[in-house]
PDB file of C-alpha atoms and ligand atoms in Angstrom:
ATOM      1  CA  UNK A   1     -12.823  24.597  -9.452  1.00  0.00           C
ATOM      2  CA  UNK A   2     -10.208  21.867  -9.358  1.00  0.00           C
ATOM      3  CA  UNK A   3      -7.764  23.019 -11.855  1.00  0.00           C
ATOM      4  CA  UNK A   4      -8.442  27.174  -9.778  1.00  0.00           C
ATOM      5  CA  UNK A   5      -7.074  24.740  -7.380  1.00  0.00           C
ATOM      6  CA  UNK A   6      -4.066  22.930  -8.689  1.00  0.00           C
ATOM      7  CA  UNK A   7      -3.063  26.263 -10.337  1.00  0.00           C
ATOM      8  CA  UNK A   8      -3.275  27.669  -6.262  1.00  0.00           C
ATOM      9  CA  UNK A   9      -1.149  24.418  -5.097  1.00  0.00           C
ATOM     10  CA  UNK A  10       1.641  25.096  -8.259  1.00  0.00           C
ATOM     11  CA  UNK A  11       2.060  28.908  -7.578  1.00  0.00           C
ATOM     12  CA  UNK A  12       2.167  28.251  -3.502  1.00  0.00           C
ATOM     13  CA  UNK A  13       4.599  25.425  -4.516  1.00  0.00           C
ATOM     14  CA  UNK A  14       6.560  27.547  -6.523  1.00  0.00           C
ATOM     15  CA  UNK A  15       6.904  30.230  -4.233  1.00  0.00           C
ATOM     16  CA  UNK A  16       8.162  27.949  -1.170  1.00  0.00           C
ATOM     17  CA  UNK A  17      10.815  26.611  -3.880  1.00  0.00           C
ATOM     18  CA  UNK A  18      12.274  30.257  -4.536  1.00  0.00           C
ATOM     19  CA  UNK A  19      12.173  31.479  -0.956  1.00  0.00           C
ATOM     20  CA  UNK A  20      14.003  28.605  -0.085  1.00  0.00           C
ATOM     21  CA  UNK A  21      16.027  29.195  -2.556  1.00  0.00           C
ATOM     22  CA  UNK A  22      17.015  32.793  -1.947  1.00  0.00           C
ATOM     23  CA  UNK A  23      17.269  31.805   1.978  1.00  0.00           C
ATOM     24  CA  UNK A  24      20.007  29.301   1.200  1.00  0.00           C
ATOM     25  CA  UNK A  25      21.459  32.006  -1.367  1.00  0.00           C
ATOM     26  CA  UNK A  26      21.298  34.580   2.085  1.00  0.00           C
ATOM     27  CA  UNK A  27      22.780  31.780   3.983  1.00  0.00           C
ATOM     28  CA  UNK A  28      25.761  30.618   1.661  1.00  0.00           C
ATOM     29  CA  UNK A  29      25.486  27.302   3.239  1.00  0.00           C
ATOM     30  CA  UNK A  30      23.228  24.737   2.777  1.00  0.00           C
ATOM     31  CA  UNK A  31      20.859  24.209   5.743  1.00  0.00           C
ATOM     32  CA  UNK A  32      20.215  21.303   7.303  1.00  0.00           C
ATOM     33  CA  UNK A  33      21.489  18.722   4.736  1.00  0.00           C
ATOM     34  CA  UNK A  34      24.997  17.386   5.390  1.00  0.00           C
ATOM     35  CA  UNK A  35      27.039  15.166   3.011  1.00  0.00           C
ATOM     36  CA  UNK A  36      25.603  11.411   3.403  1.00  0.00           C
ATOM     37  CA  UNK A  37      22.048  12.690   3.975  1.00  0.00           C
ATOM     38  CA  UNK A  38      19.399  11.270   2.158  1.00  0.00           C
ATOM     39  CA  UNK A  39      15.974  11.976   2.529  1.00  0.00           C
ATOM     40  CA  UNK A  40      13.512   9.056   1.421  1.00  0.00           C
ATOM     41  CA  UNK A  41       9.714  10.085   1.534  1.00  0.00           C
ATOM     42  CA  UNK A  42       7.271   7.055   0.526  1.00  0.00           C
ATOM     43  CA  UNK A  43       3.996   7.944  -1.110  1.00  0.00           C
ATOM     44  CA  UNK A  44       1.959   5.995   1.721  1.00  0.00           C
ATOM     45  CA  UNK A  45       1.797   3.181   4.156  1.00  0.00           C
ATOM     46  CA  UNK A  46       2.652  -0.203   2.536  1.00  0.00           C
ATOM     47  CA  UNK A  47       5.770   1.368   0.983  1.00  0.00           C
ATOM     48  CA  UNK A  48       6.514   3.559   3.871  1.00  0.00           C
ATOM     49  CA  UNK A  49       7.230   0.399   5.855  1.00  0.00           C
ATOM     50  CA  UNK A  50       9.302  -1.455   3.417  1.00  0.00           C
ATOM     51  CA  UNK A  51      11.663   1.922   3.298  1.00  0.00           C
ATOM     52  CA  UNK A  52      11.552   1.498   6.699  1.00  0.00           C
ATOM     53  CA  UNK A  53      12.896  -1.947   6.793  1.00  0.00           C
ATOM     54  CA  UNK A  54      15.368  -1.331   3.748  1.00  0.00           C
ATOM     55  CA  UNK A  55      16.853   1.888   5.179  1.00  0.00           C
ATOM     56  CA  UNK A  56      16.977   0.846   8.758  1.00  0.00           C
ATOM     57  CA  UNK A  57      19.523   2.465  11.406  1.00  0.00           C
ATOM     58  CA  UNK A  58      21.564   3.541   8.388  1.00  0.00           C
ATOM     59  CA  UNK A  59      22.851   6.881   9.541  1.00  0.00           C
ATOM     60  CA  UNK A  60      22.132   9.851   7.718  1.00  0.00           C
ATOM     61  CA  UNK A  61      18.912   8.541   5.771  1.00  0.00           C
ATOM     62  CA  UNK A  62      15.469   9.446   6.708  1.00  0.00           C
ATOM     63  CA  UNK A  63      12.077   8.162   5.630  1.00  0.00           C
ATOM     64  CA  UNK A  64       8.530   9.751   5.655  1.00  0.00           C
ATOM     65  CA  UNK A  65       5.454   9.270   4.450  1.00  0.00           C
ATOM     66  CA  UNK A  66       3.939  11.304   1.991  1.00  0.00           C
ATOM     67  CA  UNK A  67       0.727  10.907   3.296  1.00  0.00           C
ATOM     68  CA  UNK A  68      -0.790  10.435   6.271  1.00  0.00           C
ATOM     69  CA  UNK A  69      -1.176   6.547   7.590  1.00  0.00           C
ATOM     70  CA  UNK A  70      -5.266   7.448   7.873  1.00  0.00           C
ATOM     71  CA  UNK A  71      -5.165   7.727   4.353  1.00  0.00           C
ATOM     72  CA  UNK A  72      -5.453   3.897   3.235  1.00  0.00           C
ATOM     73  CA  UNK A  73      -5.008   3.647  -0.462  1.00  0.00           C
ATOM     74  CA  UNK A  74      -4.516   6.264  -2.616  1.00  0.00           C
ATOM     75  CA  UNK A  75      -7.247   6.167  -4.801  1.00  0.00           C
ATOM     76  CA  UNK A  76      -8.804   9.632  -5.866  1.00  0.00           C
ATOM     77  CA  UNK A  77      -6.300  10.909  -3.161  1.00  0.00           C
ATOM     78  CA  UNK A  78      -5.446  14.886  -3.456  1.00  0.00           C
ATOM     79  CA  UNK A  79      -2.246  15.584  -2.467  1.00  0.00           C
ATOM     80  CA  UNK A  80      -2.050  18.524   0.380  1.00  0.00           C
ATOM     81  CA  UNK A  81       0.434  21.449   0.503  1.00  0.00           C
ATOM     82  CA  UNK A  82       1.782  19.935   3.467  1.00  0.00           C
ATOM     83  CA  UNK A  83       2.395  16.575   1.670  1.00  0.00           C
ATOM     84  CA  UNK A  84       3.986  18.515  -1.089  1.00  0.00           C
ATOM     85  CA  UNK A  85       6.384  20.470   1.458  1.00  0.00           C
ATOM     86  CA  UNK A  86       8.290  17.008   1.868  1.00  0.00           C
ATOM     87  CA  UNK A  87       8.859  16.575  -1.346  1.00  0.00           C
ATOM     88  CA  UNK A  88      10.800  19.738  -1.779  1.00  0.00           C
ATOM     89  CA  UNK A  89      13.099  18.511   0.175  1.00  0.00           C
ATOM     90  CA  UNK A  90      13.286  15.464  -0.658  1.00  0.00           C
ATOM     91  CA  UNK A  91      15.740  13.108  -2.297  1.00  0.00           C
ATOM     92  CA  UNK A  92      13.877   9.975  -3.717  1.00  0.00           C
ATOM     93  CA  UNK A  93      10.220   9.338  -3.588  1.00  0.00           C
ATOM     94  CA  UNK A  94       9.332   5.646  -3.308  1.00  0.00           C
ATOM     95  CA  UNK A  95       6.015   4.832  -5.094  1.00  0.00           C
ATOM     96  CA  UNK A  96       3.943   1.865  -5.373  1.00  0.00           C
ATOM     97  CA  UNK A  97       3.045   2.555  -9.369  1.00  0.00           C
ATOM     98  CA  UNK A  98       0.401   0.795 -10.926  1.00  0.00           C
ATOM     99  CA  UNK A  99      -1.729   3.501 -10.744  1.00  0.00           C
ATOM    100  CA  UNK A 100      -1.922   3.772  -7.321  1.00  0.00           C
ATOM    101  CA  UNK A 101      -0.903   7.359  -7.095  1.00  0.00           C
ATOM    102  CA  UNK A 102      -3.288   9.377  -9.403  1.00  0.00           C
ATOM    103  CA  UNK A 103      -0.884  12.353  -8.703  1.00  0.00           C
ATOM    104  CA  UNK A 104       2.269  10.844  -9.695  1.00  0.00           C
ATOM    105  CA  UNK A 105       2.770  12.542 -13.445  1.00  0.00           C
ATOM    106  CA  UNK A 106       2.345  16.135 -11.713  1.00  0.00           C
ATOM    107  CA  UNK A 107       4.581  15.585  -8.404  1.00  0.00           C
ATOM    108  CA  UNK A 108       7.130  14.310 -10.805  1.00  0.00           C
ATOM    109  CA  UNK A 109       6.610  17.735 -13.187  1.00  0.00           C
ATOM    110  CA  UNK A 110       6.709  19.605  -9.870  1.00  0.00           C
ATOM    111  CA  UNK A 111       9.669  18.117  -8.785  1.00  0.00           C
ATOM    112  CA  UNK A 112      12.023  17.134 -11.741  1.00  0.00           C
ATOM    113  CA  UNK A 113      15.284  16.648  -9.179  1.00  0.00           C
ATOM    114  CA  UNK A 114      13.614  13.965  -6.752  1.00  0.00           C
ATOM    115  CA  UNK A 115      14.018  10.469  -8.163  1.00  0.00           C
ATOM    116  CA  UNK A 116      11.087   8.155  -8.192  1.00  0.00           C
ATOM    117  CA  UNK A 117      11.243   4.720  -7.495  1.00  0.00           C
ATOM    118  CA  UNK A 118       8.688   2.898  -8.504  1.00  0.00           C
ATOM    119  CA  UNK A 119       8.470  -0.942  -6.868  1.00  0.00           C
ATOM    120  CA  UNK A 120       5.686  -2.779  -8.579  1.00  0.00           C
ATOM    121  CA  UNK A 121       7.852  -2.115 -12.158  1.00  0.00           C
ATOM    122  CA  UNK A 122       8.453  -5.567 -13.009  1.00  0.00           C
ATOM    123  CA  UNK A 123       5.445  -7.300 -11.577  1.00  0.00           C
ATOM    124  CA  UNK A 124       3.246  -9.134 -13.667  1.00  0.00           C
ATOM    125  CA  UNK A 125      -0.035  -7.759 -12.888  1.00  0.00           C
ATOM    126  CA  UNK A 126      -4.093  -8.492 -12.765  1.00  0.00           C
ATOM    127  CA  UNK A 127      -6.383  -6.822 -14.600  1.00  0.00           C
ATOM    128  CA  UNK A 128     -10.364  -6.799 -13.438  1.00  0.00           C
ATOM    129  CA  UNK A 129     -13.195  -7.669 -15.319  1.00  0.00           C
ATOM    130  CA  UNK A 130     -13.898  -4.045 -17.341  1.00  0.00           C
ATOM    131  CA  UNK A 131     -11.285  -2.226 -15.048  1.00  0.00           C
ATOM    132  CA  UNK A 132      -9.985   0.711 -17.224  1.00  0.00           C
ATOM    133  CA  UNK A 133      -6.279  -0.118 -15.703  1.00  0.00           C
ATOM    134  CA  UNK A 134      -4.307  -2.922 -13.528  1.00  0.00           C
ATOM    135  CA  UNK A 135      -4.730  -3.762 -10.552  1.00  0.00           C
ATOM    136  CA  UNK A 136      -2.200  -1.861  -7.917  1.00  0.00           C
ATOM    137  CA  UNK A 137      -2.937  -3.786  -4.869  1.00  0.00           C
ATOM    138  CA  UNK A 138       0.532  -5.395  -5.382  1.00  0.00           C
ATOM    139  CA  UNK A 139       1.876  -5.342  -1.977  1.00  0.00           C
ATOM    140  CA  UNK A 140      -0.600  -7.738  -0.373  1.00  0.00           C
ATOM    141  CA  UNK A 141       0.954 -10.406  -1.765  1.00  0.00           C
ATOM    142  CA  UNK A 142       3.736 -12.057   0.177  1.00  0.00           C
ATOM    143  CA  UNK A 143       5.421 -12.788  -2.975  1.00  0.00           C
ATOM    144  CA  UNK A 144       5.150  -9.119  -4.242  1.00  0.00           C
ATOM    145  CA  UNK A 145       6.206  -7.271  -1.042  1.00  0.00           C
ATOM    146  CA  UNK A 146       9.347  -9.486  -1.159  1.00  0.00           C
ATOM    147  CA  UNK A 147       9.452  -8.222  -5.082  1.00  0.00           C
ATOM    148  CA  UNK A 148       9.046  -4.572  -4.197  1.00  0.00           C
ATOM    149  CA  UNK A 149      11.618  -4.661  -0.589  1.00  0.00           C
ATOM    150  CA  UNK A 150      14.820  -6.183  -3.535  1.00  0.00           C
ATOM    151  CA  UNK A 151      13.744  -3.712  -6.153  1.00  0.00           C
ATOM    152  CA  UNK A 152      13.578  -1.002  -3.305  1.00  0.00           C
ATOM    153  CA  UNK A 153      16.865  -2.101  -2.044  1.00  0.00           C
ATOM    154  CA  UNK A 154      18.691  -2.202  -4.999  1.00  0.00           C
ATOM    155  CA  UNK A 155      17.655   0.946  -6.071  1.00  0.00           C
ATOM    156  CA  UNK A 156      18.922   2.933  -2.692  1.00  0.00           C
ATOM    157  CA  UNK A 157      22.183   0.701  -3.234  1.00  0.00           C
ATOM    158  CA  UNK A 158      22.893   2.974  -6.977  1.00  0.00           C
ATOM    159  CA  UNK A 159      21.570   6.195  -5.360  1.00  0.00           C
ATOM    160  CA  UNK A 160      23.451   6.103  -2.184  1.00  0.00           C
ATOM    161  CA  UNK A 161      26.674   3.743  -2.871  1.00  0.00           C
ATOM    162  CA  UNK A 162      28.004   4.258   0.089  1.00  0.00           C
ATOM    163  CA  UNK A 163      25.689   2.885   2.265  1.00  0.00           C
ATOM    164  CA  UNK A 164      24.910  -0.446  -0.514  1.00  0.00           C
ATOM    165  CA  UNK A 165      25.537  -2.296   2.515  1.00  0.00           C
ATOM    166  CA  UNK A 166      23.498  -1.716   4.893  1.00  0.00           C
ATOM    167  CA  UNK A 167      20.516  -1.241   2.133  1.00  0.00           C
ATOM    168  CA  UNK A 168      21.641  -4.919   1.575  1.00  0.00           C
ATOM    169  CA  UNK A 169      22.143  -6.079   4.617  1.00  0.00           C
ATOM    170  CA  UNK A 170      18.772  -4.948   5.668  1.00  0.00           C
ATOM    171  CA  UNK A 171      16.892  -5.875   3.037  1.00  0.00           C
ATOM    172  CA  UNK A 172      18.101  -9.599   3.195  1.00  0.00           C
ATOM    173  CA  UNK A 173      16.868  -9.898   6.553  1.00  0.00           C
ATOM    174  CA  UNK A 174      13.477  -8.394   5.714  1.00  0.00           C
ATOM    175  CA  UNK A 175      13.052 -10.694   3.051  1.00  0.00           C
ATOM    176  CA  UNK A 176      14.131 -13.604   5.198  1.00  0.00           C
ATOM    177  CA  UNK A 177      10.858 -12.726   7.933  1.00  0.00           C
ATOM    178  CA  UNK A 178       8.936 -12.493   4.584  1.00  0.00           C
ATOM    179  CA  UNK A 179       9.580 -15.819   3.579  1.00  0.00           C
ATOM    180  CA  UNK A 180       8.961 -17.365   7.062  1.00  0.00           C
ATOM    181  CA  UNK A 181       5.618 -15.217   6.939  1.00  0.00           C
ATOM    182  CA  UNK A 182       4.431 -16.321   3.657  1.00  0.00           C
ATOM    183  CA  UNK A 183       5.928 -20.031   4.343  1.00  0.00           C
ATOM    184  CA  UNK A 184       3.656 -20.280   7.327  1.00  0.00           C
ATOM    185  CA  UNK A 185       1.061 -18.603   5.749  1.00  0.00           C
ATOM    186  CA  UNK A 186       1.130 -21.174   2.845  1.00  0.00           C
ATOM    187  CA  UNK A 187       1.067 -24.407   4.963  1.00  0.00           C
ATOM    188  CA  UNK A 188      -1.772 -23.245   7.919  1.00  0.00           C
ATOM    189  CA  UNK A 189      -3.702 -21.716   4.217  1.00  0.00           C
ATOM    190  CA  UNK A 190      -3.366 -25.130   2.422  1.00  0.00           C
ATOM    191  CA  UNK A 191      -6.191 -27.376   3.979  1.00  0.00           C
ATOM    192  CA  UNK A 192      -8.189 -24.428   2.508  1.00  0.00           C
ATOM    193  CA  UNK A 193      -7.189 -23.540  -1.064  1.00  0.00           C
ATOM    194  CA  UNK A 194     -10.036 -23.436  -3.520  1.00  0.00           C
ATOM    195  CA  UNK A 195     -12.170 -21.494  -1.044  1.00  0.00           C
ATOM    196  CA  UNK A 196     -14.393 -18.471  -2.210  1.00  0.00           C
ATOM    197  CA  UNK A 197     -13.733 -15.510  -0.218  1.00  0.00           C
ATOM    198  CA  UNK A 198     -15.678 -11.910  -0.886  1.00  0.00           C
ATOM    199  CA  UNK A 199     -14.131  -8.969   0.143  1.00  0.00           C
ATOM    200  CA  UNK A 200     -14.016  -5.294   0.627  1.00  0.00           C
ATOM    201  CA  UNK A 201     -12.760  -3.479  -2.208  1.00  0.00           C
ATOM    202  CA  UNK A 202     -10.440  -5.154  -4.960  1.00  0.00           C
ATOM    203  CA  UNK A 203      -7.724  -5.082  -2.811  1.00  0.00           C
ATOM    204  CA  UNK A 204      -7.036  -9.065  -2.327  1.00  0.00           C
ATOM    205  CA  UNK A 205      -6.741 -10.543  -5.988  1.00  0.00           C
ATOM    206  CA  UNK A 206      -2.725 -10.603  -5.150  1.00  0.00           C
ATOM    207  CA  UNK A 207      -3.533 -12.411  -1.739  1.00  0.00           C
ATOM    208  CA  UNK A 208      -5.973 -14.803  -2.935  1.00  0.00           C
ATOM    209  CA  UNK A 209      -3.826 -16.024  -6.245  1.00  0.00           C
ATOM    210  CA  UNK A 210      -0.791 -16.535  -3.826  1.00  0.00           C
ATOM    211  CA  UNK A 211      -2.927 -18.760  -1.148  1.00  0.00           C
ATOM    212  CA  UNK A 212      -5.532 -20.247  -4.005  1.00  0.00           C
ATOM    213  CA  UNK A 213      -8.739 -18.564  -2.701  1.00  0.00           C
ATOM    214  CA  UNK A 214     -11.454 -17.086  -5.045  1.00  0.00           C
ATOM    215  CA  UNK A 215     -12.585 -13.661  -4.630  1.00  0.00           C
ATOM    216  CA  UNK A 216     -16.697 -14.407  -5.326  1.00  0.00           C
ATOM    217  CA  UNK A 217     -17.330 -11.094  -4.891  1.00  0.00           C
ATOM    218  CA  UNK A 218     -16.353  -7.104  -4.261  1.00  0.00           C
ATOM    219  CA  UNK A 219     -18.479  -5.773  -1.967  1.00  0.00           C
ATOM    220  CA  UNK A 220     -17.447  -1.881  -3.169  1.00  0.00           C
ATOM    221  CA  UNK A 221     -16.674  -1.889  -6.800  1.00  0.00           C
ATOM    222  CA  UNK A 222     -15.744   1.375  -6.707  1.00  0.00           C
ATOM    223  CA  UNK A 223     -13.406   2.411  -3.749  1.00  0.00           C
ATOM    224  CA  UNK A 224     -14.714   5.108  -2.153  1.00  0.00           C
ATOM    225  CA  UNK A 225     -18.516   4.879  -3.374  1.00  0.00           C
ATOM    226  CA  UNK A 226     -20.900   2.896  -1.667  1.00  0.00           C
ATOM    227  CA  UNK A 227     -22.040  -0.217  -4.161  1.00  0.00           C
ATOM    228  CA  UNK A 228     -25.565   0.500  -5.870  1.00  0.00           C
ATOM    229  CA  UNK A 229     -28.600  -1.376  -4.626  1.00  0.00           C
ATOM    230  CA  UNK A 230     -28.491  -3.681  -7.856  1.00  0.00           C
ATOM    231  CA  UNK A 231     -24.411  -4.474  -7.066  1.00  0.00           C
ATOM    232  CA  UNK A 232     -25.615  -4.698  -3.115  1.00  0.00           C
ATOM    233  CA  UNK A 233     -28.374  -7.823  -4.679  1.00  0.00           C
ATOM    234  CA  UNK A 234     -25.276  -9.423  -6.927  1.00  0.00           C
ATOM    235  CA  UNK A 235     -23.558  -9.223  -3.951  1.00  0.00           C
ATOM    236  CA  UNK A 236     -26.299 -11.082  -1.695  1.00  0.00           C
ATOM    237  CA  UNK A 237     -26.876 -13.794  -4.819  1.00  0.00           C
ATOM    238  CA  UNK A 238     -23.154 -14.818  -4.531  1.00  0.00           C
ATOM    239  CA  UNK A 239     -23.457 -15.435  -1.245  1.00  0.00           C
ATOM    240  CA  UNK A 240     -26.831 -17.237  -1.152  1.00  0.00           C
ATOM    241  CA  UNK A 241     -25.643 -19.408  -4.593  1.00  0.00           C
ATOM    242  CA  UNK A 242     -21.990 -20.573  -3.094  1.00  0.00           C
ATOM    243  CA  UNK A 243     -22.716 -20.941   0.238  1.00  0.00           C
ATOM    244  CA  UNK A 244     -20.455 -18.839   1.623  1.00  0.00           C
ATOM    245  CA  UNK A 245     -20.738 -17.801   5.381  1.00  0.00           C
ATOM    246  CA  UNK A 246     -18.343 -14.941   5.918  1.00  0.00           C
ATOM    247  CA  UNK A 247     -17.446 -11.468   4.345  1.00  0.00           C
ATOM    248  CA  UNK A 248     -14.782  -9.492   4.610  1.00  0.00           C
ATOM    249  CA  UNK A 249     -14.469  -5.852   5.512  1.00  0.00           C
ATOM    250  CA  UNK A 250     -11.170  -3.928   5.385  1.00  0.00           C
ATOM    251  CA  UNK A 251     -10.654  -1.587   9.146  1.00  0.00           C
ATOM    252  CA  UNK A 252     -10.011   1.332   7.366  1.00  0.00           C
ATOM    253  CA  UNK A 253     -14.075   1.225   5.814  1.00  0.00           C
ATOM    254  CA  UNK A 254     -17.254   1.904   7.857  1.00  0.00           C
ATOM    255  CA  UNK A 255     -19.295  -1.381   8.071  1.00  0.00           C
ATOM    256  CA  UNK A 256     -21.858   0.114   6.039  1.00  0.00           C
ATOM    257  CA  UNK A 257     -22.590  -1.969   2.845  1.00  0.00           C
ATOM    258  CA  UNK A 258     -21.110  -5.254   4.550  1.00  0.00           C
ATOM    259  CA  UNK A 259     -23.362  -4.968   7.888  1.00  0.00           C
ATOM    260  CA  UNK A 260     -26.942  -4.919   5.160  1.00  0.00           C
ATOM    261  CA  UNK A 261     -25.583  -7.910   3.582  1.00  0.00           C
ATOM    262  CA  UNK A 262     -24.777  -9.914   6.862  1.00  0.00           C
ATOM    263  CA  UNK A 263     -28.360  -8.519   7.681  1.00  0.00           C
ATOM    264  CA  UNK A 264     -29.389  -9.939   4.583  1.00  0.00           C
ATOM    265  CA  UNK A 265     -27.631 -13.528   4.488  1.00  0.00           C
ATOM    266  CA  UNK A 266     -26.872 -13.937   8.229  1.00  0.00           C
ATOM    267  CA  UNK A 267     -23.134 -14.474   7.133  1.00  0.00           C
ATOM    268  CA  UNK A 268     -20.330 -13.327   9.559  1.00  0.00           C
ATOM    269  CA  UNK A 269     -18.405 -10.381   9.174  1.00  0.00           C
ATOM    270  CA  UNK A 270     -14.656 -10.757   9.893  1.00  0.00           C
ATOM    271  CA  UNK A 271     -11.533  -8.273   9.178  1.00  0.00           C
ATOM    272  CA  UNK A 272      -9.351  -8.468   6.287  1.00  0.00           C
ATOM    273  CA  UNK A 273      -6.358  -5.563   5.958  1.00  0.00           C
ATOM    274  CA  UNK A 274      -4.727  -4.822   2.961  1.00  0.00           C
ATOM    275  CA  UNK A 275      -2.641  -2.869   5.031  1.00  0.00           C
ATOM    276  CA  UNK A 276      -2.739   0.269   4.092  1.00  0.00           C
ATOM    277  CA  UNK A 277      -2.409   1.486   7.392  1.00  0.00           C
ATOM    278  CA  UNK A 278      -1.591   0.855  10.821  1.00  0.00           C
ATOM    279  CA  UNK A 279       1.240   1.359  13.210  1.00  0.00           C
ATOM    280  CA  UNK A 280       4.245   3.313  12.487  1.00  0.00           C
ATOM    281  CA  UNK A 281       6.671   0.260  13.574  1.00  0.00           C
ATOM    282  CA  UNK A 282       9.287  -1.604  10.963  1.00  0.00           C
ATOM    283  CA  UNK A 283       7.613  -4.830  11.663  1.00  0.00           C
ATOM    284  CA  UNK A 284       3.427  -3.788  11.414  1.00  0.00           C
ATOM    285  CA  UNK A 285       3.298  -5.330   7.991  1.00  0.00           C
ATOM    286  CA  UNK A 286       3.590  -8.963   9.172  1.00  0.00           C
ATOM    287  CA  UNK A 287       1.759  -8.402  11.986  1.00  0.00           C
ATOM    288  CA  UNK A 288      -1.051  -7.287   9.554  1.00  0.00           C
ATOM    289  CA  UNK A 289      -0.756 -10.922   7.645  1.00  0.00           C
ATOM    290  CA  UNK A 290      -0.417 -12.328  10.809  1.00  0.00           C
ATOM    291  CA  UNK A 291      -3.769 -11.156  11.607  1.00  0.00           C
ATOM    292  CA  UNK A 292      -4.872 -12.031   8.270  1.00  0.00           C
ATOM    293  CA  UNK A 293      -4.191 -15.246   8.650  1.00  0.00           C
ATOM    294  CA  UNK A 294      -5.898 -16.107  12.049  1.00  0.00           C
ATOM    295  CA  UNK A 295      -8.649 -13.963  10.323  1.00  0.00           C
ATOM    296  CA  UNK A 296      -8.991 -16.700   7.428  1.00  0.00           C
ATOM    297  CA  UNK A 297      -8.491 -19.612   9.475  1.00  0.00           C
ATOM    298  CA  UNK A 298     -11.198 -18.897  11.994  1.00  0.00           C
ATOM    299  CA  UNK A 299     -13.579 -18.026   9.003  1.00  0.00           C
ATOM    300  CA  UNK A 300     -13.013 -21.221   7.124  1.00  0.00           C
ATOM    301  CA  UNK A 301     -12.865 -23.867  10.480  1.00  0.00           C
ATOM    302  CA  UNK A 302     -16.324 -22.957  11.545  1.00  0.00           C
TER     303      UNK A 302
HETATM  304 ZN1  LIG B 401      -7.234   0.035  -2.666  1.00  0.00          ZN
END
């Protein structure tokens, strides 16, 4: 039934590609795309933001999101036809990597001309107890993001010479907030390094090296599948044997699983966002740590 349905999405695809070929044939000029237009599309939220930073007021360049923001990560994600329509016209795709987008190999086949960027290349990163691959949670890491805005920059500085500039210019600015963010972060974090901290999904292994917490515990070990009554009990034992008094749910999950352990354990329940989604504004992502931090410091002060 899946692959009756990935044949469907490769003939439909293939069929928008040659009637818009033969339309710009008809036409003799190409529609809609000037000289000095690029057209960025990011695979989803976290990425979508740093593009937005990187290729900000630079005339000429444009950047969507592949998915939807509602999305959150892109684990077992299926790619729509309409997601696919902005990749045909498309210019570079900007991917997080690591595995986080399960469709990458065939949106790549699909679309040989579109050059992929991926930004966690480079980045040392964490691999789980039995996990079959890394962790791709990259991005929630200060340290990271700053990482993945200077590898997105300098890539859009080879495509598109002739606005290096303004890739650069932007980009250094962006990194400077970063640093303040993750500089504050670091000192307000520091009277509680060493903490245990038990969260969502494995979203936070990034976060936690970077501020020295210890994630106890994954409350969903498999993102998107409620934890098993036996993982639900591990789960409840962590808490019980270290003492800890809050868990962390992500706002993109239903309370589910976390409001039967607080039931449980009488531990609170506070927010923690990877953020994977959220407001369509250049400056959401350190808002989002922002929020994190308050988040962390009310959990640990009480
Ligand atoms: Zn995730």
């Amino acid at each position: 039934m899946r692959g009756l349905i990935v044949t469907s999405f490769r003939v439909l695809i293939l069929i928008v590609i040659f009637m818009a070929g033969a339309a710009a044939t008809v036409m003799a000029q190409p529609s809609g795309k000037g000289p000095g237009t690029v057209r960025i599309v990011a695979s989803f939220y976290p990425v979508y933001i740093m593009a937005r930073n990187v290729a900000k007021n630079i005339p000429g360049v444009t950047v969507t999101s592949l998915t939807p923001s509602v999305s959150g990560c892109l684990h077992d994600y299926a790619v729509t036809v309409d997601d696919l329509k902005k990749l045909a016209g498309a210019d570079v795709f900007i991917v997080n990597g690591a595995g986080m987008e399960s469709f990458l190999e065939r949106v790549i086949t699909q679309f040989p001309r579109v050059r992929v960027v991926p930004l966690a290349e480079g980045i040392p990163l964490i691999y789980g107890k039995g996990a079959s691959g890394p962790n791709p949670h990259v991005w929630v890491s200060i340290s990271n993001a700053i990482l993945e805005v200077r590898s997105l920059s300098v890539a859009m500085e080879a495509i598109d010479p002739v606005h290096a500039k303004g890739y650069r210019k932007n980009s250094d600015e962006y990194i400077l907030e970063l640093e303040r963010l993750r500089a504050q972060m670091q000192s307000e974090l520091a009277p509680y390094k060493g903490q245990k901290i038990i969260t969502f999904h494995e979203a936070f292994p990034y976060f936690a090296r970077e501020f020295g917490f210890e994630v106890a515990a994954v409350i969903e070990r498999e993102p998107g599948s409620d934890p098993s009554a036996r993982e639900l009990a591990e789960t409840v034992d962590v808490i019980r044997s270290s003492g800890i008094r809050t868990v962390f749910i992500e706002p993109q999950y239903p309370l589910g699983a976390a409001a039967a352990i607080a039931r449980e354990t009488h531990v609170r329940v506070l927010t923690l966002d990877p953020a994977v989604n959220g407001e369509d504004d250049d400056g959401a992502y350190i808002r989002i740590m922002r929020k994190n931090l308050e988040g962390l410091k009310d959990a640990f002060s009480k």
